[in-house]
PDB file of C-alpha atoms and ligand atoms in Angstrom:
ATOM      1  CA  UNK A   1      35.606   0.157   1.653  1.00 48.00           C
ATOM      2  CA  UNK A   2      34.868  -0.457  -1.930  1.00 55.00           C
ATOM      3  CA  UNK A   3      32.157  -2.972  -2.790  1.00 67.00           C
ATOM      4  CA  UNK A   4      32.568  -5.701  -5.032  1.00 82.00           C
ATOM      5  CA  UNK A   5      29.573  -5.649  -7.720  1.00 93.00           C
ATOM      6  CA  UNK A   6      27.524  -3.896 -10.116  1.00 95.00           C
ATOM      7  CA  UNK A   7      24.635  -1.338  -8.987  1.00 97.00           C
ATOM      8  CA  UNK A   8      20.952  -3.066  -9.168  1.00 98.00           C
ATOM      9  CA  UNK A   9      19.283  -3.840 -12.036  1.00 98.00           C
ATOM     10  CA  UNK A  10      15.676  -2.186 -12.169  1.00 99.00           C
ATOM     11  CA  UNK A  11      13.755  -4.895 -13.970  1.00 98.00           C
ATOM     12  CA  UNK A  12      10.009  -3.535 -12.812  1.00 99.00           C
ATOM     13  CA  UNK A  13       9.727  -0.519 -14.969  1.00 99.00           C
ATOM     14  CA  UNK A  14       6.214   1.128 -16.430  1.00 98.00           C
ATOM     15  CA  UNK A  15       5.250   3.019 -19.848  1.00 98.00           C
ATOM     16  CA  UNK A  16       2.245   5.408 -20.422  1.00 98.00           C
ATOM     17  CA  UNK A  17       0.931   2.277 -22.036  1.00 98.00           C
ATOM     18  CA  UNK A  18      -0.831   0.783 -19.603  1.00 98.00           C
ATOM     19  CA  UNK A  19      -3.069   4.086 -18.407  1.00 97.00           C
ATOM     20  CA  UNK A  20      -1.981   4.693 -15.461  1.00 97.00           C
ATOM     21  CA  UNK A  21       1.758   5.398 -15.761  1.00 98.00           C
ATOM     22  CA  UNK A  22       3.040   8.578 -16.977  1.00 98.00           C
ATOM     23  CA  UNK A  23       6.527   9.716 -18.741  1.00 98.00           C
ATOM     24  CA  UNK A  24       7.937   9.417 -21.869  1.00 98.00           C
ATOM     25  CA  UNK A  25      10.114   5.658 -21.590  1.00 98.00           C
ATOM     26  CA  UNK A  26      13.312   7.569 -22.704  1.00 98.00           C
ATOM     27  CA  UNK A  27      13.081   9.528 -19.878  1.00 98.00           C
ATOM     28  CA  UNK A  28      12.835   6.402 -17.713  1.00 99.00           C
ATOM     29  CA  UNK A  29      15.824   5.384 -19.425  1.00 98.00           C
ATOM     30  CA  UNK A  30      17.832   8.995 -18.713  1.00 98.00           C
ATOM     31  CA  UNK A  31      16.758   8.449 -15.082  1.00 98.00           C
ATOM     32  CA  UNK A  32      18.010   5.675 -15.043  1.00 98.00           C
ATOM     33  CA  UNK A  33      21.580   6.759 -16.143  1.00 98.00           C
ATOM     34  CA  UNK A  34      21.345   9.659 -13.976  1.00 98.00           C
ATOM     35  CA  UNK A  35      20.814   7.586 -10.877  1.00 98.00           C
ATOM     36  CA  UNK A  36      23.973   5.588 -11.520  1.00 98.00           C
ATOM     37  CA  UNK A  37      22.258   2.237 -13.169  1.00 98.00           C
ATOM     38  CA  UNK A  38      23.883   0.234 -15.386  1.00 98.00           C
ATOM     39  CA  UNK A  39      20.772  -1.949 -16.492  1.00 98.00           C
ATOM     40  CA  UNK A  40      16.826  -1.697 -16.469  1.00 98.00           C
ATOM     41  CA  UNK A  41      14.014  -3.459 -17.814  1.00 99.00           C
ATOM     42  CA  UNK A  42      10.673  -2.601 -18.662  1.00 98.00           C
ATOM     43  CA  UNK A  43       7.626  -4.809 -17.572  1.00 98.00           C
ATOM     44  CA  UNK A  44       4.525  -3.104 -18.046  1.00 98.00           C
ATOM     45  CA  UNK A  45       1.700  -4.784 -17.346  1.00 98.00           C
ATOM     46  CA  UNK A  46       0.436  -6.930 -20.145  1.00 98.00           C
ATOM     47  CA  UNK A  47      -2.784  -7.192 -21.705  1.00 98.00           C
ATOM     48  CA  UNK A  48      -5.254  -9.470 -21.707  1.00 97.00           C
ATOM     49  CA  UNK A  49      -6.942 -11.759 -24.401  1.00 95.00           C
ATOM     50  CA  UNK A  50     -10.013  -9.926 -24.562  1.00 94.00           C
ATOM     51  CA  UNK A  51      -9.648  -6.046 -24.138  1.00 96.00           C
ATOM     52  CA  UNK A  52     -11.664  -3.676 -21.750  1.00 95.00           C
ATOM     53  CA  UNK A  53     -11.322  -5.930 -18.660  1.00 96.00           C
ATOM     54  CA  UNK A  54     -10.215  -3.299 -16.964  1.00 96.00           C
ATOM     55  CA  UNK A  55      -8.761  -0.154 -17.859  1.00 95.00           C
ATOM     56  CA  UNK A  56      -5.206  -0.327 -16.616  1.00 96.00           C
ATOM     57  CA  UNK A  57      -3.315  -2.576 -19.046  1.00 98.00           C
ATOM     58  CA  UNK A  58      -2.638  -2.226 -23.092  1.00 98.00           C
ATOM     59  CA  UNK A  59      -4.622  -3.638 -25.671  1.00 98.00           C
ATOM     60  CA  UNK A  60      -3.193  -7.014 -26.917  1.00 97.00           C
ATOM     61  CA  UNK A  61      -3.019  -5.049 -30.413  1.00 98.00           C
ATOM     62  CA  UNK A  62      -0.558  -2.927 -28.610  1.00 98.00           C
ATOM     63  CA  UNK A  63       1.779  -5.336 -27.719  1.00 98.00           C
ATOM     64  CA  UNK A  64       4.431  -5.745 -30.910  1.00 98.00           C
ATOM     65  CA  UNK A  65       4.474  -1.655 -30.745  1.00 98.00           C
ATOM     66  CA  UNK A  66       5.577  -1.824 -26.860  1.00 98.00           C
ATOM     67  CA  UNK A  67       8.033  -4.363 -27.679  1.00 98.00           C
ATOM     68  CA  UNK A  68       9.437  -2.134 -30.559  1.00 98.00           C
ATOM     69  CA  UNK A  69       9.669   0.738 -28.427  1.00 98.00           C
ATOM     70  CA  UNK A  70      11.902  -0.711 -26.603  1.00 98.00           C
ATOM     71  CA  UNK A  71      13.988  -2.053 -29.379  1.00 97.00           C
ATOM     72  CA  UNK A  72      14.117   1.466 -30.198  1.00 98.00           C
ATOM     73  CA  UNK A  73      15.647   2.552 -26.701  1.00 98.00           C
ATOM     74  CA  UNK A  74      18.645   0.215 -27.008  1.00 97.00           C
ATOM     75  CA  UNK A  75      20.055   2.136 -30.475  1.00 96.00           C
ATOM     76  CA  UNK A  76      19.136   5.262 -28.477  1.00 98.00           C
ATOM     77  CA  UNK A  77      20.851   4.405 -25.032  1.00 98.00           C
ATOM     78  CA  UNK A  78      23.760   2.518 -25.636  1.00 97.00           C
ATOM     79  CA  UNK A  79      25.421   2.416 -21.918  1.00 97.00           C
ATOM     80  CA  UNK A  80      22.129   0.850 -20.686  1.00 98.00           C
ATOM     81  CA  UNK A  81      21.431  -2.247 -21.210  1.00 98.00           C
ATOM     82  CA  UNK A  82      17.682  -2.441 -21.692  1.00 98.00           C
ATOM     83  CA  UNK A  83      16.123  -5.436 -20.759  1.00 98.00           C
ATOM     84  CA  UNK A  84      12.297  -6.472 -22.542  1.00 98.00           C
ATOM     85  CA  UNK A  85       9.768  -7.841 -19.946  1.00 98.00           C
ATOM     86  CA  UNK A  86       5.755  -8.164 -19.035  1.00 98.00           C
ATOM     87  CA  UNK A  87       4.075  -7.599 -16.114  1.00 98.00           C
ATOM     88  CA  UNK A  88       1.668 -10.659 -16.512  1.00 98.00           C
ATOM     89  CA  UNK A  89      -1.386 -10.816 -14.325  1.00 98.00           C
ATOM     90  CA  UNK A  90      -1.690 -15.018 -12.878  1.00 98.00           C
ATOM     91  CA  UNK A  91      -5.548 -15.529 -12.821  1.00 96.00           C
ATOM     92  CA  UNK A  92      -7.133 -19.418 -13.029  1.00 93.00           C
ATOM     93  CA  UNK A  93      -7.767 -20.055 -16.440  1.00 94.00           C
ATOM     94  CA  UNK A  94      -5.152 -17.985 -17.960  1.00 96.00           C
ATOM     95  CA  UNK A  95      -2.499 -20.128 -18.818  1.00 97.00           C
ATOM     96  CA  UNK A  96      -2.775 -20.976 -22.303  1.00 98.00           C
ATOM     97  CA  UNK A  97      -3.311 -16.788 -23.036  1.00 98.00           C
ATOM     98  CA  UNK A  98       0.123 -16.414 -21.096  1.00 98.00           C
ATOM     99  CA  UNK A  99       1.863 -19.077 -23.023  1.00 98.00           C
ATOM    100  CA  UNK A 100       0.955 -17.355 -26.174  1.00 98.00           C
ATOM    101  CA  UNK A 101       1.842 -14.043 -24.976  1.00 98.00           C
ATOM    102  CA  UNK A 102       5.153 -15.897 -23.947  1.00 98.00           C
ATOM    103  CA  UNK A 103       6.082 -16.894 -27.682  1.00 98.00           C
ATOM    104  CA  UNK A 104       5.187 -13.401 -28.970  1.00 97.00           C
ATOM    105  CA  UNK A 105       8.063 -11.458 -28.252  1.00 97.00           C
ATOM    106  CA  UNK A 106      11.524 -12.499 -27.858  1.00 97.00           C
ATOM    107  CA  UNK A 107      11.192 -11.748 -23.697  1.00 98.00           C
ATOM    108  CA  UNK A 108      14.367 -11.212 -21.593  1.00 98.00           C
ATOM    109  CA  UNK A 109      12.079 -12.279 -18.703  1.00 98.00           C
ATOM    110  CA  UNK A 110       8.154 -12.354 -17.465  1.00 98.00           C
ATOM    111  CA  UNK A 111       7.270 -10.904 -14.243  1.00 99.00           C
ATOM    112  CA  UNK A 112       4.051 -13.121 -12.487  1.00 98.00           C
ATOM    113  CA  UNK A 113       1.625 -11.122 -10.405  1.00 98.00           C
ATOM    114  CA  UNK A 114      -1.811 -11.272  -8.600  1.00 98.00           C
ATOM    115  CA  UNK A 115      -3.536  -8.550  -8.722  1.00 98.00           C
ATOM    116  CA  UNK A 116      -6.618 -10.563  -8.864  1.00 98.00           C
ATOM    117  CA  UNK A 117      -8.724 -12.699  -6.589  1.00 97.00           C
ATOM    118  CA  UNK A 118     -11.915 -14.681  -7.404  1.00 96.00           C
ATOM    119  CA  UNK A 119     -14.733 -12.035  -8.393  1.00 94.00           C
ATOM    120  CA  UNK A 120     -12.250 -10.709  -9.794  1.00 94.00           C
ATOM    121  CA  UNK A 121     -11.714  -7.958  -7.359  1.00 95.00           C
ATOM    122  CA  UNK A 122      -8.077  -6.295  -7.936  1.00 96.00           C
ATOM    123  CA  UNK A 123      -6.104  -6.232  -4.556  1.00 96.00           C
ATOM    124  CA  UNK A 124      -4.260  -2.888  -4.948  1.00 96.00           C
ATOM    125  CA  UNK A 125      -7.677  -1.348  -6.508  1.00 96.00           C
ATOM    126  CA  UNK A 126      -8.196   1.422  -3.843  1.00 96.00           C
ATOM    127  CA  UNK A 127     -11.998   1.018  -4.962  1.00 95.00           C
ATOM    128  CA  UNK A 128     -12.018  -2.292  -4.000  1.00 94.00           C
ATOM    129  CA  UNK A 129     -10.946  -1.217   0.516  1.00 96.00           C
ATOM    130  CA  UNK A 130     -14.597  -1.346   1.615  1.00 94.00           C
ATOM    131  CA  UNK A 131     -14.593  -4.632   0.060  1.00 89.00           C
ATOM    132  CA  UNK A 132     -11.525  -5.360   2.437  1.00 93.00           C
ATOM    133  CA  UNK A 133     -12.895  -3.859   5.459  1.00 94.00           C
ATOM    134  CA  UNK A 134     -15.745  -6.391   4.845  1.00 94.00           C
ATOM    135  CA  UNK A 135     -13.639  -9.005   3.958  1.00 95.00           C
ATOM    136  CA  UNK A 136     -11.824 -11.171   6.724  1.00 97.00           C
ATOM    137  CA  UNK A 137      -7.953 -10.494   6.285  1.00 97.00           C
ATOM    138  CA  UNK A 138      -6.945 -13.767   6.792  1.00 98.00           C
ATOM    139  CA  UNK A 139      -9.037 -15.552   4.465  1.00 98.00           C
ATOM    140  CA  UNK A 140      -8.065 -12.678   1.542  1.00 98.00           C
ATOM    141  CA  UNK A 141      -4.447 -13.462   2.349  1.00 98.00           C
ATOM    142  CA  UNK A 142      -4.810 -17.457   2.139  1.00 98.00           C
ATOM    143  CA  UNK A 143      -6.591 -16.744  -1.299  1.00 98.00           C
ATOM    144  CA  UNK A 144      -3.931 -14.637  -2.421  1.00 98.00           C
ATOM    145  CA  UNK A 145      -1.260 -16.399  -1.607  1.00 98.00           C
ATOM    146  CA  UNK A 146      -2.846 -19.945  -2.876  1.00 98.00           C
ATOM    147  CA  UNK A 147      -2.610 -18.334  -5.793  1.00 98.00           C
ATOM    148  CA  UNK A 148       1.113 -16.393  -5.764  1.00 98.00           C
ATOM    149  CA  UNK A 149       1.864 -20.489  -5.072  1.00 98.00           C
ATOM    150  CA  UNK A 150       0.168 -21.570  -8.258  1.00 98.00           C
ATOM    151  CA  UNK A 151       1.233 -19.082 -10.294  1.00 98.00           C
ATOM    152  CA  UNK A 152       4.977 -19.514  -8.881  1.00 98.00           C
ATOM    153  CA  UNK A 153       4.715 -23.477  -9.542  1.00 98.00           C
ATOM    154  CA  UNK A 154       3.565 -22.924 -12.949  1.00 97.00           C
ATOM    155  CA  UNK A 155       6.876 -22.613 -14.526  1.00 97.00           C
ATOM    156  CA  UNK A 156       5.373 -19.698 -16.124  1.00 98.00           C
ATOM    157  CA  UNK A 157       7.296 -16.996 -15.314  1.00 98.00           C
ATOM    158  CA  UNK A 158      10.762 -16.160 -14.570  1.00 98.00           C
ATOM    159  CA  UNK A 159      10.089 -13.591 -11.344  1.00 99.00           C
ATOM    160  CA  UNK A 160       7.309 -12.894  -9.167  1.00 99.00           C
ATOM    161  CA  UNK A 161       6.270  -9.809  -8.532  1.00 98.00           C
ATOM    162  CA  UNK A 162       5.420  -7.470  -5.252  1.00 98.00           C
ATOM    163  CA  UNK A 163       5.039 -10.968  -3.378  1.00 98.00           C
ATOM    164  CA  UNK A 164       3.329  -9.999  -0.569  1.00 98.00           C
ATOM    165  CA  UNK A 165       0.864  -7.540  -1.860  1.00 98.00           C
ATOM    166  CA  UNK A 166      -2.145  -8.074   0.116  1.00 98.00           C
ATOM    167  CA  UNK A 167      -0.639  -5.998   3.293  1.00 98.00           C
ATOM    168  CA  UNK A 168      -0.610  -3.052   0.747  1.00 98.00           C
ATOM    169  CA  UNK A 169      -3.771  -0.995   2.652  1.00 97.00           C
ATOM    170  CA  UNK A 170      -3.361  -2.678   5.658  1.00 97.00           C
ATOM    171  CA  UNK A 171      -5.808  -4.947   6.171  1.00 97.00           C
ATOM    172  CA  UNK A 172      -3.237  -7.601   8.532  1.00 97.00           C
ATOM    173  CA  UNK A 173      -4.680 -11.046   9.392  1.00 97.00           C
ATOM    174  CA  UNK A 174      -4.120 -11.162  13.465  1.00 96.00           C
ATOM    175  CA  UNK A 175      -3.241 -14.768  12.806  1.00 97.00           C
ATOM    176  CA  UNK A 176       0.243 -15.777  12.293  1.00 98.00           C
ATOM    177  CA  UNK A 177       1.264 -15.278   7.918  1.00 98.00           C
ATOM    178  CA  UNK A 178       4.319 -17.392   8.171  1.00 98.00           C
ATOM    179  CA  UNK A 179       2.509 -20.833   7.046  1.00 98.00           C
ATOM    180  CA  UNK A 180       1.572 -18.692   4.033  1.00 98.00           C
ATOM    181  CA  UNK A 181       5.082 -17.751   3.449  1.00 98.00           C
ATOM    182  CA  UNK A 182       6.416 -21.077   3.543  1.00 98.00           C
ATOM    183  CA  UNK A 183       3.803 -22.285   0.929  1.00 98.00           C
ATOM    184  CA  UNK A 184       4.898 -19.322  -1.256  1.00 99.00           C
ATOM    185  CA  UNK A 185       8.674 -20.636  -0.758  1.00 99.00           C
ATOM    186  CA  UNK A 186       8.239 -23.739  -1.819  1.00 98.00           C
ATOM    187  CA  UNK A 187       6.428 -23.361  -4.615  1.00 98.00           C
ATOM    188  CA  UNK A 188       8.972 -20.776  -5.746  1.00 98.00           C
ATOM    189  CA  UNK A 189      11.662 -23.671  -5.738  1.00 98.00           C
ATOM    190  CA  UNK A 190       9.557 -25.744  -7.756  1.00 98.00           C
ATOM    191  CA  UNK A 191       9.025 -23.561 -10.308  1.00 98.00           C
ATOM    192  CA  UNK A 192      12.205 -22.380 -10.354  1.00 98.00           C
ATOM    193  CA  UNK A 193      11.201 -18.684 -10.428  1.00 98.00           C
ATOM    194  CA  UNK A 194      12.860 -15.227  -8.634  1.00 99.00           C
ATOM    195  CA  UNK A 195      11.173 -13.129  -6.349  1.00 98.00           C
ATOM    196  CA  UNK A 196      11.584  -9.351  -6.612  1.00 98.00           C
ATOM    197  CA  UNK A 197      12.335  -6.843  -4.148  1.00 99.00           C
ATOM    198  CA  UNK A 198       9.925  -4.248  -5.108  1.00 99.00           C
ATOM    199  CA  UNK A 199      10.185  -0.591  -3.434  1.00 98.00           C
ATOM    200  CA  UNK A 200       7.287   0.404  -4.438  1.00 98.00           C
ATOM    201  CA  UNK A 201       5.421  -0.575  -1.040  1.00 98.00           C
ATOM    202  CA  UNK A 202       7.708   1.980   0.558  1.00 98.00           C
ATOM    203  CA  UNK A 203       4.945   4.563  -1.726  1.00 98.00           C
ATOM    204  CA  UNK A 204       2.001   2.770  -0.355  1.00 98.00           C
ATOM    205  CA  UNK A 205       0.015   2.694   3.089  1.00 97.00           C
ATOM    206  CA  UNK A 206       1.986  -0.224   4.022  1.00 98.00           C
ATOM    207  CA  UNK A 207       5.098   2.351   4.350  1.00 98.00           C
ATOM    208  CA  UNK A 208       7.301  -1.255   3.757  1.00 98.00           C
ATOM    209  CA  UNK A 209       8.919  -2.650   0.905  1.00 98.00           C
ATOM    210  CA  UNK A 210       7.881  -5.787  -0.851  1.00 98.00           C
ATOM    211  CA  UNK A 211       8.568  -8.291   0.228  1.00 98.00           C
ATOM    212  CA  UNK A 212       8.152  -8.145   4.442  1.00 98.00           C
ATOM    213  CA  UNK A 213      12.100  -9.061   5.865  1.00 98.00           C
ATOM    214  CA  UNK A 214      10.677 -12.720   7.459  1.00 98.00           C
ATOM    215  CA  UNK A 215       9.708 -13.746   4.005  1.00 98.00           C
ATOM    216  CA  UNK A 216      12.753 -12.310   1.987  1.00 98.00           C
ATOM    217  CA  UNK A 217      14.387 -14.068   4.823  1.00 98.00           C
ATOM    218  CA  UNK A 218      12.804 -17.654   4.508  1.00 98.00           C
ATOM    219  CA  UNK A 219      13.374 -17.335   0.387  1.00 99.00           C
ATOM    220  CA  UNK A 220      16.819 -16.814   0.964  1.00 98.00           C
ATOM    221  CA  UNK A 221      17.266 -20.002   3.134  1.00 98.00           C
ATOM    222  CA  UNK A 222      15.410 -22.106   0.538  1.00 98.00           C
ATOM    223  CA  UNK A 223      17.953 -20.661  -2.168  1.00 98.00           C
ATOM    224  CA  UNK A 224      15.556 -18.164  -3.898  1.00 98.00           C
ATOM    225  CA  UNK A 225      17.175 -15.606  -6.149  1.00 98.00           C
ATOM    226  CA  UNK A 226      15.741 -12.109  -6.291  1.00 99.00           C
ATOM    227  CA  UNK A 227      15.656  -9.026  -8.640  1.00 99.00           C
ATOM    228  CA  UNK A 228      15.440  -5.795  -7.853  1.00 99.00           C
ATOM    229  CA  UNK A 229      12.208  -3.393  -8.576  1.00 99.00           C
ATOM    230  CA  UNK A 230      11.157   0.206  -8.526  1.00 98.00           C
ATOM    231  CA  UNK A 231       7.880  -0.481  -9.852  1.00 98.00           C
ATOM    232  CA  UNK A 232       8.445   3.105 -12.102  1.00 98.00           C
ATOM    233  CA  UNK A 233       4.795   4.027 -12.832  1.00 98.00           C
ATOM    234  CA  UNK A 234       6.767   7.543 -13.726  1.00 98.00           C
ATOM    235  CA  UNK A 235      10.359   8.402 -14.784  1.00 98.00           C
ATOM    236  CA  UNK A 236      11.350   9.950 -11.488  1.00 98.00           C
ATOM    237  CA  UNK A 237      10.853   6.546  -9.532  1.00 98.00           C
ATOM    238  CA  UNK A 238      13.419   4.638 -11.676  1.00 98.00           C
ATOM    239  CA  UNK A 239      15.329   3.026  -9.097  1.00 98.00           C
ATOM    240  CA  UNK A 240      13.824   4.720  -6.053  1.00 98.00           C
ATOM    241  CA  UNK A 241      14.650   3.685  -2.261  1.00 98.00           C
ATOM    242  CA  UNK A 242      17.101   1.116  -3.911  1.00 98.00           C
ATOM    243  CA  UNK A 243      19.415   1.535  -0.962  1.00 98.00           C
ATOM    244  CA  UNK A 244      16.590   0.667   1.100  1.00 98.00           C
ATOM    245  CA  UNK A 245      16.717  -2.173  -1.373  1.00 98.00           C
ATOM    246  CA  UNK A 246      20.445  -3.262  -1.137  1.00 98.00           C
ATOM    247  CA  UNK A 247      20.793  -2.822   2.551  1.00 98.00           C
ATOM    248  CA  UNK A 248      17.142  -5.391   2.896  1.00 98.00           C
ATOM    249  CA  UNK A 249      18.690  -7.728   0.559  1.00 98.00           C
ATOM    250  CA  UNK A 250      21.948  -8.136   2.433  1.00 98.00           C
ATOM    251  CA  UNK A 251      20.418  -8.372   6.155  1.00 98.00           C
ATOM    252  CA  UNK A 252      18.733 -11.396   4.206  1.00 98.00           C
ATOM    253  CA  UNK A 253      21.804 -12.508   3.154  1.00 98.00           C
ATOM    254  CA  UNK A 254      21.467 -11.973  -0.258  1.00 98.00           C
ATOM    255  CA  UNK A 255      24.950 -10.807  -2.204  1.00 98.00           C
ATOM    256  CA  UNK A 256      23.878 -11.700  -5.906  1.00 98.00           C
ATOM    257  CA  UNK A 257      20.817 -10.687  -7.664  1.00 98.00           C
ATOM    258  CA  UNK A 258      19.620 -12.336 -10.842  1.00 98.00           C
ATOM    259  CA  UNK A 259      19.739 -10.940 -14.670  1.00 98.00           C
ATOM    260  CA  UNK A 260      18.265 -11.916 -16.959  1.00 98.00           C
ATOM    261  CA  UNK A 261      19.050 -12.228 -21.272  1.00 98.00           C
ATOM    262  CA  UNK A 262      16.084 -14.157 -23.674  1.00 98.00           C
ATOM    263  CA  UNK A 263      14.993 -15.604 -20.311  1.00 98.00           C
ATOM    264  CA  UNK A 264      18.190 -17.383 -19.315  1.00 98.00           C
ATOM    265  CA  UNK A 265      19.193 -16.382 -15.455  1.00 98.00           C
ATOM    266  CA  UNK A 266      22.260 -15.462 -14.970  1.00 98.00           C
ATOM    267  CA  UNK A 267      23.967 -14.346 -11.195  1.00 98.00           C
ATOM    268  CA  UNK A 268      25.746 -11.236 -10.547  1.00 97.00           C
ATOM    269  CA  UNK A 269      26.950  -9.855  -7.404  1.00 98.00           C
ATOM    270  CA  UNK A 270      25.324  -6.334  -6.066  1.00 98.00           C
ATOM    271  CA  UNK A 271      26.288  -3.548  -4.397  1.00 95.00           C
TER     272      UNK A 271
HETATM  273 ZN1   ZN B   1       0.748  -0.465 -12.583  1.00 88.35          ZN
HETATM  274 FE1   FE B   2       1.776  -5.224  -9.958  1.00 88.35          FE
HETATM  275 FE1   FE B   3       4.185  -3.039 -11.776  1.00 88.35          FE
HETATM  276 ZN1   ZN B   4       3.227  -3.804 -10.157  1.00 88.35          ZN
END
């Protein structure tokens, strides 16, 4: 039976730009056409105001030449539409950098993350698992996800990103995560913002995609949108495991996905 819909939209895309992801971003954008997509965005990760702290983002100097690239991409691949987005890391403290970096660019959407908990210590760091072996797992979640709520109810951003991240290497509190879910929900709501579907976790110890079923689940009851998200770091992971994707979404109950155009949602049906 033929589905009704367009294919996914991979709005979670990286360029060499931020140090750690390889692949020349037209190639990205041939994958992309190769694997049957009709529309992609880049959102690599963004930088912050002062440079060097740490070494996997660009330099804020960088940041009108990333946006141009892009630009560029559109003349050169006219059956995708290309969509222009940041990764933006949520840490205390940050929000008047963010709004600045918001009124930069002409965004088609920003992508909210934590990477980052108080030290700052970054969560997906591989460095940083003896800290987590030290750490107690539910107290690292509850910080994390106090701040995925803040960062959600800021109005700051249009998606969130990877939104359970802490089970990445994991470190699994033994105590029920639901009341942390439910937080996460809520504050979603206020804000208004998405919440990705980011395959990326399939790549990672945690063998499971972001977000875990019960709290793509609970989103979709409280009337959540989502996006979908490879979470490219290299070309041939454009739009990876996105039937994994499709097939999560819809035991959810999920039929539309959101787009998104200057940072103006709009809803599209999937398939
Ligand atoms: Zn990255
Ligand atoms: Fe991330
Ligand atoms: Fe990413
Ligand atoms: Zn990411």
């Amino acid at each position: 039976m033929e589905r009704h819909g367009s294919p996914p939209a991979d709005y979670h895309l990286h360029t060499p730009l931020c140090l750690h992801a390889v692949g020349d971003p037209a190639d990205y954008c041939r994958r992309a056409l190769d694997a049957g997509l009709e529309e992609i965005g880049f959102s690599d990760h963004s930088p912050m105001r002062e440079d060097g702290f740490d070494s996997w983002r660009m330099r804020a100097s960088e940041l009108d030449g990333y946006a141009e690239g892009i630009g560029r991409l559109r003349a050169e691949f006219p059956r995708l539409r290309i969509r222009l987005g940041l990764e933006v890391d949520w840490l205390p403290g940050q929000e008047e950098w963010i709004r600045e970096l918001s009124a930069r660019r002409p965004w088609d959407y920003l992508i909210g993350s934590v990477h980052y908990l108080a030290g700052p210590w970054a969560l997906d760091d591989p460095a940083a698992i003896p800290e987590r072996r030290r750490r107690d797992a539910w107290e690292v979640w509850s910080e994390y996800f106090d701040r995925l709520s803040s960062a959600a109810a800021s109005g700051l951003f249009d998606v969130m990103g990877h939104a359970d991240l802490p089970k990445i290497f994991r470190f699994l509190p033994d105590r029920d995560v639901a009341p942390l879910y439910e937080g996460f929900v809520a504050a979603a709501v206020a804000g208004g913002v998405a919440m990705e579907i980011n395959t990326r976790g399939l790549r990672k110890d945690c063998r499971e995609i972001y977000p875990a079923p019960q709290l793509l689940r609970m989103a979709r009851g409280a009337g959540v949108p989502i996006t979908f998200a490879s979470d490219a770091h290299a070309p041939e992971e454009v739009g990876k495991d996105f039937a994994a994707a499709v097939a999560l979404a819809r035991e959810a109950g999920y039929a539309e996905s959101c787009h998104f155009s200057g940072r103006k949602r709009s809803m599209a049906a999937f398939r």
